[in-house]
Coordinates of C-alpha atoms and ligand atoms in Angstrom, one line a residue:
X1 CA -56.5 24.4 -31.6
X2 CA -53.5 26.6 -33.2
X3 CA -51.5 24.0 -35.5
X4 CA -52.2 24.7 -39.4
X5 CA -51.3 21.3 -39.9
X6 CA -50.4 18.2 -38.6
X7 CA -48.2 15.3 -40.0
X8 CA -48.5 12.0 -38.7
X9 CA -45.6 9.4 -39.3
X10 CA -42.7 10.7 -38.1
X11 CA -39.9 8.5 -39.2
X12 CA -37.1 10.1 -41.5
X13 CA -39.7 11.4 -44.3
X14 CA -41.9 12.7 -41.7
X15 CA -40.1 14.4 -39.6
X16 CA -38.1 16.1 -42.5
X17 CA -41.3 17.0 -43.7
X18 CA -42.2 18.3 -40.7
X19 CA -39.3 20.7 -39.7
X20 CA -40.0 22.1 -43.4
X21 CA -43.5 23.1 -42.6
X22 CA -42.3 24.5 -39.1
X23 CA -39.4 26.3 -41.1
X24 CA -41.8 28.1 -43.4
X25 CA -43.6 29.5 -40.7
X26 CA -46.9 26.6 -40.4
X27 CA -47.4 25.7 -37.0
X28 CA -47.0 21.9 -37.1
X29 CA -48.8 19.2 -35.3
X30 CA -47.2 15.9 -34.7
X31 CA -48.1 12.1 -34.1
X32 CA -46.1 9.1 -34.1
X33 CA -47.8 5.8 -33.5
X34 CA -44.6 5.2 -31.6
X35 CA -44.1 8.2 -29.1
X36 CA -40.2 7.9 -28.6
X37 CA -39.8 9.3 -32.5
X38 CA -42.6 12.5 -31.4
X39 CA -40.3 13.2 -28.7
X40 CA -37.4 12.9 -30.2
X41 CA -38.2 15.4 -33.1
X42 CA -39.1 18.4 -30.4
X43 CA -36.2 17.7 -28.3
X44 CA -33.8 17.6 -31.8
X45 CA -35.4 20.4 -33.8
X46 CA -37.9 22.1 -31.3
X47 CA -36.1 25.6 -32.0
X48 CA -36.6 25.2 -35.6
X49 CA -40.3 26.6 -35.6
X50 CA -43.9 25.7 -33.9
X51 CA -44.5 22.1 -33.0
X52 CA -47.3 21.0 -31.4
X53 CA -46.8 17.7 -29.9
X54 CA -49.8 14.8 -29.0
X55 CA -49.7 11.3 -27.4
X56 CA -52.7 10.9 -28.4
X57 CA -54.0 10.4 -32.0
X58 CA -57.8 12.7 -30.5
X59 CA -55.1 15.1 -29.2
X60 CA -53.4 15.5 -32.3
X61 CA -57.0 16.3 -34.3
X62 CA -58.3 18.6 -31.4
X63 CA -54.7 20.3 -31.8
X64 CA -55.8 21.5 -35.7
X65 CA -57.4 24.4 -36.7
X66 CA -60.5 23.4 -39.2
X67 CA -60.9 22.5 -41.8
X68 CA -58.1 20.3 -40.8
X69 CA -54.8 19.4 -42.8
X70 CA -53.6 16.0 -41.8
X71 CA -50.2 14.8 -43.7
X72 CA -49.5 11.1 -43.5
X73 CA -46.0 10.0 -44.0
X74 CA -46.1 6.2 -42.8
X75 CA -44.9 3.0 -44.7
X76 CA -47.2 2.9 -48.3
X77 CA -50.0 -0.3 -47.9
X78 CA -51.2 -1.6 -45.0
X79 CA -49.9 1.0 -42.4
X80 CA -51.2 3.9 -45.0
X81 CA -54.3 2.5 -44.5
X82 CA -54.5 2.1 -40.6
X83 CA -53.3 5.5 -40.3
X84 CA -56.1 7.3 -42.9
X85 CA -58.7 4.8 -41.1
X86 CA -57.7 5.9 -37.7
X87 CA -57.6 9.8 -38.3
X88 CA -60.7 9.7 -40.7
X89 CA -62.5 8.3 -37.7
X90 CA -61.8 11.5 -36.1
X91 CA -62.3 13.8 -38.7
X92 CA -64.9 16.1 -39.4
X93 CA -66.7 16.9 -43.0
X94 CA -64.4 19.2 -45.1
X95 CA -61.0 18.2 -43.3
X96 CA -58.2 16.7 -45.4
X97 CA -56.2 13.7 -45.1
X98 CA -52.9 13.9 -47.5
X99 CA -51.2 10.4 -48.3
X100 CA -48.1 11.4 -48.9
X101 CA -46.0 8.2 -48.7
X102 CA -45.7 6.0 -52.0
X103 CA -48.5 5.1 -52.3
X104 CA -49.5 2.8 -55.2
X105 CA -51.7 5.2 -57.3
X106 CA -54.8 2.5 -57.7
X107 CA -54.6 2.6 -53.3
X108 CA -55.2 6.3 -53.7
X109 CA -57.9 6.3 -56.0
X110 CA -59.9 3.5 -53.5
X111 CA -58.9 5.5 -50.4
X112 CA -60.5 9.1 -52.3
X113 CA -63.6 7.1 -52.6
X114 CA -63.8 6.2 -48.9
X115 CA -62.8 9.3 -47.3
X116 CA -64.7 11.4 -49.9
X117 CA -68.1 9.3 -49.2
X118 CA -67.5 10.6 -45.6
X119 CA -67.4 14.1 -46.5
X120 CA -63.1 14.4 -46.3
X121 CA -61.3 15.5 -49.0
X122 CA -58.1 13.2 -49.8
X123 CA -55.3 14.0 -51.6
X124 CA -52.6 11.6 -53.1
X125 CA -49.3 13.8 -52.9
X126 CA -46.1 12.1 -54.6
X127 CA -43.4 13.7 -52.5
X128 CA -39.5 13.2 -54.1
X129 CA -36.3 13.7 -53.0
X130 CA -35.7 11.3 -50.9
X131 CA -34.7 12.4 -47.2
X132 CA -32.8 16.0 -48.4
X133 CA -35.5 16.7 -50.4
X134 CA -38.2 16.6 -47.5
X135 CA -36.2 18.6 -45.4
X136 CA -35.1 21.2 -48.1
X137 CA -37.6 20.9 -50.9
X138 CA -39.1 18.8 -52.4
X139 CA -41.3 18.3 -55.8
X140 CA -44.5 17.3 -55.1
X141 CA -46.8 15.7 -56.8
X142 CA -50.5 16.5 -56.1
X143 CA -53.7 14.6 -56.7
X144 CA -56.9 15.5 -55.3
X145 CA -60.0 18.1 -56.2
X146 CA -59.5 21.5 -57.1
X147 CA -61.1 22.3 -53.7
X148 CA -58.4 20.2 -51.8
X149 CA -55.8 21.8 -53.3
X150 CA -57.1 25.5 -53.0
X151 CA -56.4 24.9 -49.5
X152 CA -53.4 22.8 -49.9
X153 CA -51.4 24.5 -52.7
X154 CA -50.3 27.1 -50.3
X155 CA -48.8 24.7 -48.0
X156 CA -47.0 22.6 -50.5
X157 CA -46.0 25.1 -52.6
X158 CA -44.3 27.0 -49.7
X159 CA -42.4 23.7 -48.9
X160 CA -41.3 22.4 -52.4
X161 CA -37.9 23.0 -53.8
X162 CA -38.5 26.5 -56.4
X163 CA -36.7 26.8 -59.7
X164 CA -36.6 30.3 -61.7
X165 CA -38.8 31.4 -59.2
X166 CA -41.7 28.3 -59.5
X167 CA -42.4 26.0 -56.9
X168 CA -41.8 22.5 -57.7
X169 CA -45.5 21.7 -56.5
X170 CA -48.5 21.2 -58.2
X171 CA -52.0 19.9 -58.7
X172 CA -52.2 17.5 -61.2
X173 CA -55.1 16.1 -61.8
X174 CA -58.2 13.8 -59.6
X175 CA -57.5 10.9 -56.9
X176 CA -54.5 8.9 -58.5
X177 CA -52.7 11.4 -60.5
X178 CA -50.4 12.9 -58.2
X179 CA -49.3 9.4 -57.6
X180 CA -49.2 8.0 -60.9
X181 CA -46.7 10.3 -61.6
X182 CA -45.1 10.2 -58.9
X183 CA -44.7 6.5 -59.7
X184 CA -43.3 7.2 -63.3
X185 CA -41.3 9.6 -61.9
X186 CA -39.2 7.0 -60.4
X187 CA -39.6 4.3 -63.4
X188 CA -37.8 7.2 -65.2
X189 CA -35.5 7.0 -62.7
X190 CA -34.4 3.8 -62.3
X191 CA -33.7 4.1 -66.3
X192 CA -31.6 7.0 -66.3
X193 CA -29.6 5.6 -63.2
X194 CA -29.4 2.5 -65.5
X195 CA -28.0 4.5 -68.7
X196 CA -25.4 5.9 -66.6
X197 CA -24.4 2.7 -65.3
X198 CA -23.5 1.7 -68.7
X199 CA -21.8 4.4 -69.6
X200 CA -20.0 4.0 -66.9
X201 CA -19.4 0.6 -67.5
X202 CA -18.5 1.2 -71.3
X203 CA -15.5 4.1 -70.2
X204 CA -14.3 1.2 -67.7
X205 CA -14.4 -1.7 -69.4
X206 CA -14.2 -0.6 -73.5
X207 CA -12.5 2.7 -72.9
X208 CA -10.1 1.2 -70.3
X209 CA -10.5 4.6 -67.8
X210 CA -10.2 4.6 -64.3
X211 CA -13.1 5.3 -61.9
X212 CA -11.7 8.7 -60.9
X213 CA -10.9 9.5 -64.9
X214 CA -14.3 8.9 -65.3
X215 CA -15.1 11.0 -62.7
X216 CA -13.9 13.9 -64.6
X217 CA -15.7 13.1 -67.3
X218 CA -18.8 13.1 -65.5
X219 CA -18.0 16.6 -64.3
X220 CA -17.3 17.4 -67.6
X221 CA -20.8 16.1 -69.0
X222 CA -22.4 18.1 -65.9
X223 CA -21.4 21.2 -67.9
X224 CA -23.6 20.3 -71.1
X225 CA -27.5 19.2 -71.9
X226 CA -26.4 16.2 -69.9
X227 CA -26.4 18.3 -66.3
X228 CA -28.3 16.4 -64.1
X229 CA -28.8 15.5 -60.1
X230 CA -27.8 11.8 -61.3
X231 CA -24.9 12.6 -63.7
X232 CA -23.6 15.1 -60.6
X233 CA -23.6 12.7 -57.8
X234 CA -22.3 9.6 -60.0
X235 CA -19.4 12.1 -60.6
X236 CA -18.8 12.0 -56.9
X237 CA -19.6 8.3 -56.2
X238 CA -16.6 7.2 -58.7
X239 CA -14.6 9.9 -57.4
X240 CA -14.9 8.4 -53.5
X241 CA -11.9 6.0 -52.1
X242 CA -12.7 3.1 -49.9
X243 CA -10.8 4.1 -46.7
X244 CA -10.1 0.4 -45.4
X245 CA -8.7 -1.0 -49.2
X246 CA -7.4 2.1 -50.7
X247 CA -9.6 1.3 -53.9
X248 CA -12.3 2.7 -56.0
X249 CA -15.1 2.6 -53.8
X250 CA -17.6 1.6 -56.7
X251 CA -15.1 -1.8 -56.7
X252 CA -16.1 -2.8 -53.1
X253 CA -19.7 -2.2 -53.3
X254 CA -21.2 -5.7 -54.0
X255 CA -22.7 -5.5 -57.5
X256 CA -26.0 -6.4 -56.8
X257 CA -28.5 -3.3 -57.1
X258 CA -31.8 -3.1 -55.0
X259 CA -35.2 -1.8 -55.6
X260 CA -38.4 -1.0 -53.1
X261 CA -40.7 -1.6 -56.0
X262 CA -41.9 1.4 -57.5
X263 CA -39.7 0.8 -60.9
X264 CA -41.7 -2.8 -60.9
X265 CA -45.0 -1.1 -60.2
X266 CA -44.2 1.6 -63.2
X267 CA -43.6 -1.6 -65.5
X268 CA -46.7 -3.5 -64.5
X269 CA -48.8 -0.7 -64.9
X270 CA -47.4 0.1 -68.3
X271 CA -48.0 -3.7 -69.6
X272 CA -51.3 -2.9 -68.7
X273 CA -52.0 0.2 -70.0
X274 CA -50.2 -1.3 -73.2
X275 CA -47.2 1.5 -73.4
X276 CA -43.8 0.2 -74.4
X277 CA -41.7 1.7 -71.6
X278 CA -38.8 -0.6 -72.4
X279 CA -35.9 1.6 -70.9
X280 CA -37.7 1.3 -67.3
X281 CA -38.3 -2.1 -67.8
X282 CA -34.4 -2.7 -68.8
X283 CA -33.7 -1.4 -65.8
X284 CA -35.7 -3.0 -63.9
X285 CA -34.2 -6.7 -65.0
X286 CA -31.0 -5.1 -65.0
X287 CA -31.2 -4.4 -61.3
X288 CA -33.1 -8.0 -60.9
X289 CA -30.5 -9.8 -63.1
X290 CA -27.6 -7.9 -61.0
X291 CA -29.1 -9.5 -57.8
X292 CA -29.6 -13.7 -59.2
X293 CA -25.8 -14.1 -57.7
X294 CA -26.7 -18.5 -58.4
X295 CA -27.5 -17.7 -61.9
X296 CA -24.5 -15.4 -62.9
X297 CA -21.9 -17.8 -61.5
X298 CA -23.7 -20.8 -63.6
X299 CA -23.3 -18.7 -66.4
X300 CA -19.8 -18.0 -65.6
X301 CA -19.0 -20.8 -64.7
X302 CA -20.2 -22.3 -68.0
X303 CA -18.7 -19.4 -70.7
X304 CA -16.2 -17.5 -68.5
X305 CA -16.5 -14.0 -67.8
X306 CA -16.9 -11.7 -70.7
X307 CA -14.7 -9.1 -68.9
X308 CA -11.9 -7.8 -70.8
X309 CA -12.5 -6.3 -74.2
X310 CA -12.7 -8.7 -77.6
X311 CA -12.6 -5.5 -79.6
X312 CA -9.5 -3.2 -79.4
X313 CA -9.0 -0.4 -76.9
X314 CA -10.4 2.9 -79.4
X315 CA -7.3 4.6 -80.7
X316 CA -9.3 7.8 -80.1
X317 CA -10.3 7.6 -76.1
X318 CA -11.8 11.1 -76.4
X319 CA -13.6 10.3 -79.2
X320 CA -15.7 7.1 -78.4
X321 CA -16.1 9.5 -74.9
X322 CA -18.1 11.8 -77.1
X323 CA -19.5 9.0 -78.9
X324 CA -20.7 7.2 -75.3
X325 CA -22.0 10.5 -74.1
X326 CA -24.0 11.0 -77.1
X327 CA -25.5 7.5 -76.8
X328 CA -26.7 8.3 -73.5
X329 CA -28.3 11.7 -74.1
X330 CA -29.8 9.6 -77.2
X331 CA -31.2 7.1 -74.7
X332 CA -32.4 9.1 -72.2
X333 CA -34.3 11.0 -74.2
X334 CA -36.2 7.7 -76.0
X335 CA -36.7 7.0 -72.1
X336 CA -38.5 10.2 -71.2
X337 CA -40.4 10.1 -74.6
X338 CA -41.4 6.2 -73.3
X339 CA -42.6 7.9 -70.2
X340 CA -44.3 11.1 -71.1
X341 CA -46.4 8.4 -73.0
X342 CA -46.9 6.2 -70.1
X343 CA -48.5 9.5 -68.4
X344 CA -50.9 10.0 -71.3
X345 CA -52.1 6.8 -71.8
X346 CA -52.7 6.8 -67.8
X347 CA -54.4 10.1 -67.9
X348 CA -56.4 8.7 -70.9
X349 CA -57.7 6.3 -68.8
X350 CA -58.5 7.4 -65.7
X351 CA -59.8 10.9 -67.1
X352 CA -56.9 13.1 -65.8
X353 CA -56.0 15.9 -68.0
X354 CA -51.8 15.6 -67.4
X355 CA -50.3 19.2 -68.2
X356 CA -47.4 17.1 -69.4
X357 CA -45.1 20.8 -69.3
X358 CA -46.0 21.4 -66.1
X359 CA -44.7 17.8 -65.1
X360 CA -41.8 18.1 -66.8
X361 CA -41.7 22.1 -65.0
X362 CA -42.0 20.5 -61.1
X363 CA -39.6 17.6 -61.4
X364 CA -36.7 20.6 -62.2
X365 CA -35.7 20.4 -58.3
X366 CA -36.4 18.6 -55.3
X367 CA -36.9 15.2 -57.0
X368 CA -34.0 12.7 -58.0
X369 CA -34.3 13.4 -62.0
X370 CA -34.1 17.2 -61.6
X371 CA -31.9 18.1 -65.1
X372 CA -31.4 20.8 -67.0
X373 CA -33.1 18.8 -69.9
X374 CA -36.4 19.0 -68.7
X375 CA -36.8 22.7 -69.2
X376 CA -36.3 21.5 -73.1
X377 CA -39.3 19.3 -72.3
X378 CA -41.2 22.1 -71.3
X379 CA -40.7 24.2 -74.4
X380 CA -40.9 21.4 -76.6
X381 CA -44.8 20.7 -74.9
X382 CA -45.5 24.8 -74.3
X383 CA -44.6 25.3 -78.2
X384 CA -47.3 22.2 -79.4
X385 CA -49.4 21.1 -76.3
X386 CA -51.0 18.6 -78.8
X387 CA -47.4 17.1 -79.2
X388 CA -48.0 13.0 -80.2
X389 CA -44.7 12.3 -79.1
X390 CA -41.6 13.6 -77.8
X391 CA -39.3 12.2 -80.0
X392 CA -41.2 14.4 -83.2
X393 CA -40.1 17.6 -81.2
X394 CA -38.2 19.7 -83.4
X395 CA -35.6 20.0 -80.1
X396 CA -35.4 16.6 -79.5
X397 CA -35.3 15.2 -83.3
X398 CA -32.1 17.4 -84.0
X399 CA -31.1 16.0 -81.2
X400 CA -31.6 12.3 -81.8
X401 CA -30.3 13.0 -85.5
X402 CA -27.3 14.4 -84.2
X403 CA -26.1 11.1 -82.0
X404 CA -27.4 8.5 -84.5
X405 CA -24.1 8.0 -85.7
X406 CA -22.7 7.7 -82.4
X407 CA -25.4 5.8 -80.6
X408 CA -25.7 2.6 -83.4
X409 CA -21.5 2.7 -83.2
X410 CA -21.6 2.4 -78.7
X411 CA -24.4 -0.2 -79.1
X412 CA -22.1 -2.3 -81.6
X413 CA -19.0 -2.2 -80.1
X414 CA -21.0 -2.5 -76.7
X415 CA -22.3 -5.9 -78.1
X416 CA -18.5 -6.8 -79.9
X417 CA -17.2 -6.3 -76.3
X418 CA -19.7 -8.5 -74.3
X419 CA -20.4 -5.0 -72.1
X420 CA -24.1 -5.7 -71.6
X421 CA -25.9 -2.3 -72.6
X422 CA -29.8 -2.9 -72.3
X423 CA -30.7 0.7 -71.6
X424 CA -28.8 1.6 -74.8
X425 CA -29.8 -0.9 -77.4
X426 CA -33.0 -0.9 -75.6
X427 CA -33.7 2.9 -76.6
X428 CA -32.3 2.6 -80.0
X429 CA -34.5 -0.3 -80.6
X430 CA -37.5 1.3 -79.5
X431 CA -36.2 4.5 -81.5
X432 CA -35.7 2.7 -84.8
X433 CA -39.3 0.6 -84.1
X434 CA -41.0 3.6 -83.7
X435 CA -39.2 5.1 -87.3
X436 CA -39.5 2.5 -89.4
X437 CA -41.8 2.2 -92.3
X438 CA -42.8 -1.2 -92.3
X439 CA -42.6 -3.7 -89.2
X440 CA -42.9 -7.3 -89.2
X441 CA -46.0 -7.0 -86.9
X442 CA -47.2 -7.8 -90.7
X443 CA -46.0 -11.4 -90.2
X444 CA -47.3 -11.7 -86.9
X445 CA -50.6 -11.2 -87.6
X446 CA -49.9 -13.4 -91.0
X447 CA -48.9 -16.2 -88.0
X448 CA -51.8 -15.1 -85.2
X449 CA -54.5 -15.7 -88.3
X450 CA -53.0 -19.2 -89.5
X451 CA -52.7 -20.8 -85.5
X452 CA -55.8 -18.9 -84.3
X453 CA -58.1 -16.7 -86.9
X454 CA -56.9 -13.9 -85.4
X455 CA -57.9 -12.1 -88.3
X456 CA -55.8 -8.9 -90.0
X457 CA -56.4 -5.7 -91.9
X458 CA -55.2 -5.3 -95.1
X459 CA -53.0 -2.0 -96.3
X460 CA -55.2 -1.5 -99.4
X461 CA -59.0 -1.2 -98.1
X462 CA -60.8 -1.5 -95.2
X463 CA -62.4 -4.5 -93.5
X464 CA -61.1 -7.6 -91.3
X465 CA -60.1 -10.4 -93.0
X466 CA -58.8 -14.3 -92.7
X467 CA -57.0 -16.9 -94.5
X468 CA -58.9 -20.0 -94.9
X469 CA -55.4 -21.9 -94.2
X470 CA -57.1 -25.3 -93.5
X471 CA -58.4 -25.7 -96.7
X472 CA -57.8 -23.9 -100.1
X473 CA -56.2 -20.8 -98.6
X474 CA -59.1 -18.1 -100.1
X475 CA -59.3 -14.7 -98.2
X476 CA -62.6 -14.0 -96.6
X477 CA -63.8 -10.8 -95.2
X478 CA -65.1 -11.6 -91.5
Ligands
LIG1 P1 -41.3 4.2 -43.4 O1 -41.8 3.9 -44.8 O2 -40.1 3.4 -42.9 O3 -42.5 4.1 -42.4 C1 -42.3 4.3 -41.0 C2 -43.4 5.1 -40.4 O4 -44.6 4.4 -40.6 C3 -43.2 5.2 -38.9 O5 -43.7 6.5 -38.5 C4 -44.1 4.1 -38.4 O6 -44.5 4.3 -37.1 C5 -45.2 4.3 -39.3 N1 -46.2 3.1 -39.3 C6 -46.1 1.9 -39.8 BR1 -44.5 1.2 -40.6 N2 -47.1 1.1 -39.7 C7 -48.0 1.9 -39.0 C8 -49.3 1.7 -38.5 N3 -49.9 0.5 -38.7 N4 -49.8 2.6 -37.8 C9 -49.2 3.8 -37.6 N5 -48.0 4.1 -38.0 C10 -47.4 3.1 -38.7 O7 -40.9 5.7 -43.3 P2 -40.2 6.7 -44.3 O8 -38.9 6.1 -44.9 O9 -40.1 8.0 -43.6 O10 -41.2 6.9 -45.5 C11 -42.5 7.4 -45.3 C12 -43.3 7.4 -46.6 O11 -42.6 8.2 -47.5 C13 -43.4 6.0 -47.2 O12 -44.6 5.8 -47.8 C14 -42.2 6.0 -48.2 O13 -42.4 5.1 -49.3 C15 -42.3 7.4 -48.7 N6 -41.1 7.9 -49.3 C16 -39.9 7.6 -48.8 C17 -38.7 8.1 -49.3 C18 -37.4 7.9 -48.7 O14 -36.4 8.3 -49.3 N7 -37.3 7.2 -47.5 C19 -38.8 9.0 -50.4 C20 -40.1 9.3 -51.0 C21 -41.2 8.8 -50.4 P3 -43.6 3.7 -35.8 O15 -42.6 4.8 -35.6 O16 -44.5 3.6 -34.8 O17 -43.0 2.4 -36.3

């Protein structure tokens, strides 16, 4: 036995994975259910560092030094599961099995209980960056015990992309949490992509700019507090010509996004956990509504397309630019603040103590929302680790005051126009909810106590009370 550690799955996240491990020096052991993809790895990328190759699955665990460290990459759900089975089988008390697929993070919290009843360790690790990432660095997201990751952290961290000198890897929290973030890691995602699709959409169709004009401005943005991964590579998608038309690539794509279900899985999670994440959830049915091609041509075929502007062009192009730009640092924001709650009200619940800086610190590279923003996340939880909300930090409320203007004046003309802008009006709802004084969640409780003695509290003293609506409409105190 030589290899440090093994990874098993050895499709395009695997193998990446793998050839980073072998590149850093670990000596890697590999298993592929199907052997062609074990074999085609060494014969690729052999030279890049130590691989130690098995047919067999025994092979592959004899090939490990103990304790052992066995990485499974392999489709999330039912194959995650015949894979752990199959090596835990093998295993010996105080190896390590590492999920490290997308694993839904309720899986990973049942699978800890099985492998850790056996005398394993297993560790849920939320690895992002898609393909690159793996191969380069990625930001990975650990969940598992503090003994699991003493032996672990070295190995991840000497993979993970490093920003300012930190690796963007670290232990999280118990069973779940590596993945539960992981998971609103990409609801976040989904929303920003979202935002920038409609500001996008707004520079097009309000504006009356060209993709590759808008391109520019993208480049421009990627200058200021909007630089991003996201905001960088839409720059060069509306930039790219299709080679066969001549046209704006963006204008042959088919407009109808996909989705492999994490953004769905961040939702459902947050209707259950009760925490309004409306941006990802906005996104979510954006993407859905994109794809119900029967539905849109009723619709169209009904009203007419809304394309072409019912407001004029803005005299001042540069100006509603600004004001667009503005809007969407507005709204992300609200959507980060939507999901830095998400992760407390998860690590509330499942007991994980979330270092919400440190979250915000390891998705700065590697992972798809790597932005220059998040460093003012960072600050704005290392200068109040008791913050209640991001959208009360100092940073982030000059902020929001500073685009107000600009962000109620997109959403209108967004809505004059008929250029659908959930994201947007999504955020500044949930922004002016969260400000105002009084809500008329007063009047629905006035409604949930007439249909159902639902009861209500009362501003001015303590107690539950009900309407006797039936009969002669006296208060009592239930
Ligand atoms: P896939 O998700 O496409 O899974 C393919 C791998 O799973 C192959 O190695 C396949 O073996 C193996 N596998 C399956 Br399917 N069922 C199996 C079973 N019952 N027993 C043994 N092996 C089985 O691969 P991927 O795209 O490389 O992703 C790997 C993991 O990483 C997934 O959980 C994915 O969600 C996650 N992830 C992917 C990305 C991305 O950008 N692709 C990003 C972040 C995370 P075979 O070769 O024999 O069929």
């Amino acid at each position: 036995a030589r290899a440090g550690v093994g990874v098993v799955g050895l499709a395009v996240m695997g193998s990446n994975l793998a050839r980073n491990l072998a590149r850093n020096g670990h000596t890697v052991a590999l298993w592929n259910r199907t052997q062609e993809k074990t074999t085609a790895l060494v014969e690729a990328h052999g030279h890049e560092g130590d691989f130690v190759p098995s047919e067999e699955l025994a092979d592959f665990v004899a090939s490990l030094t103990t304790p052992r460290c066995v990485i499974v990459m392999v489709q999330a759900g039912p194959g995650t599961d015949a894979v752990v089975d199959a090596v835990a089988e093998l295993l010996e008390p105080g190896d390590m099995v590492v999920d490290g697929g997308n694993a839904l993070f309720g899986d990973t919290i049942r699978r800890t209980e099985a492998l850790e009843a056996k005398g394993l360790h297993f560790v849920g690790a939320g690895v992002s960056g898609g393909e690159e990432g793996a191969l380069n660095g990625p930001s990975i997201m650990v969940g598992g015990s503090d003994e699991a990751y003493e032996t672990l952290g070295p190995i991840v961290e000497s993979i993970a992309a490093v920003v300012d000198g930190t690796p963007c890897a670290a232990h999280l929290g118990t069973d779940g949490a590596g993945h539960f973030v992981k998971m609103v890691h990409n609801g976040i995602e989904y929303a920003d992509m979202q935002l920038i699709g409609e500001a996008y959409d707004l520079l097009r169709n309000v504006a009356g700019l060209s993709p590759s004009a808008i391109s520019e401005i993208f480049v421009g943005w990627n200058s200021g507090e909007l630089d991003s991964f996201l905001i960088e590579i839409t720059a060069d998608v509306l930039a790219q010509v299709d080679a066969s038309t001549g046209q704006p690539f963006v204008d042959v794509v088919l407009d109808q996004a996909g989705m492999k279900g994490t953004g769905t899985w961040t939702v459902q999670t947050a209707l259950t956990l009760g925490t309004p994440v409306s941006g990802i959830a906005e996104a979510v049915f954006a993407r859905a509504l994109s794809s119900h091609r029967e539905t849109r041509d009723a619709v169209q075929a009904a009203y007419g397309t809304t394309s072409g502007s019912t407001v004029p062009v803005p005299d001042d192009v540069d100006a509603f630019v600004e004001q667009v730009r503005r809007a969407l640092y507005a709204s992300k924001i609200v959507s980060y603040a939507q999901g830095f709650d998400m992760l407390a009200a998860g690590a509330l619940l499942h007991g994980w103590s979330l270092d919400m800086g440190q979250i915000a610190t390891i998705w700065r590279g590697g992972c798809i929302i790597r932005a220059r923003f998040l460093d003012r996340i960072t600050e704005a939880y290392a200068a109040d680790p008791a913050l209640v909300s991001l959208l009360s930090a100092p940073v982030f409320v000059e902020a929001l005051q500073g685009a107000d203007a600009a962000w109620r004046q997109v959403v209108s003309t967004a809505a004059l126009s008929g250029v659908p802008t959930p994201g947007f009006a999504a955020a500044l709802a949930a922004f002016d909810g969260s400000r105002r004084d009084r809500l008329p969640a007063a009047l629905v409780q006035g409604q949930r106590d007439l249909f159902g003695a639902h009861t209500y509290r009362r501003v001015d003293r303590e107690g539950t009370f009900h309407v006797m609506w039936g009969e002669d409409r006296r208060e009592t105190e239930v």
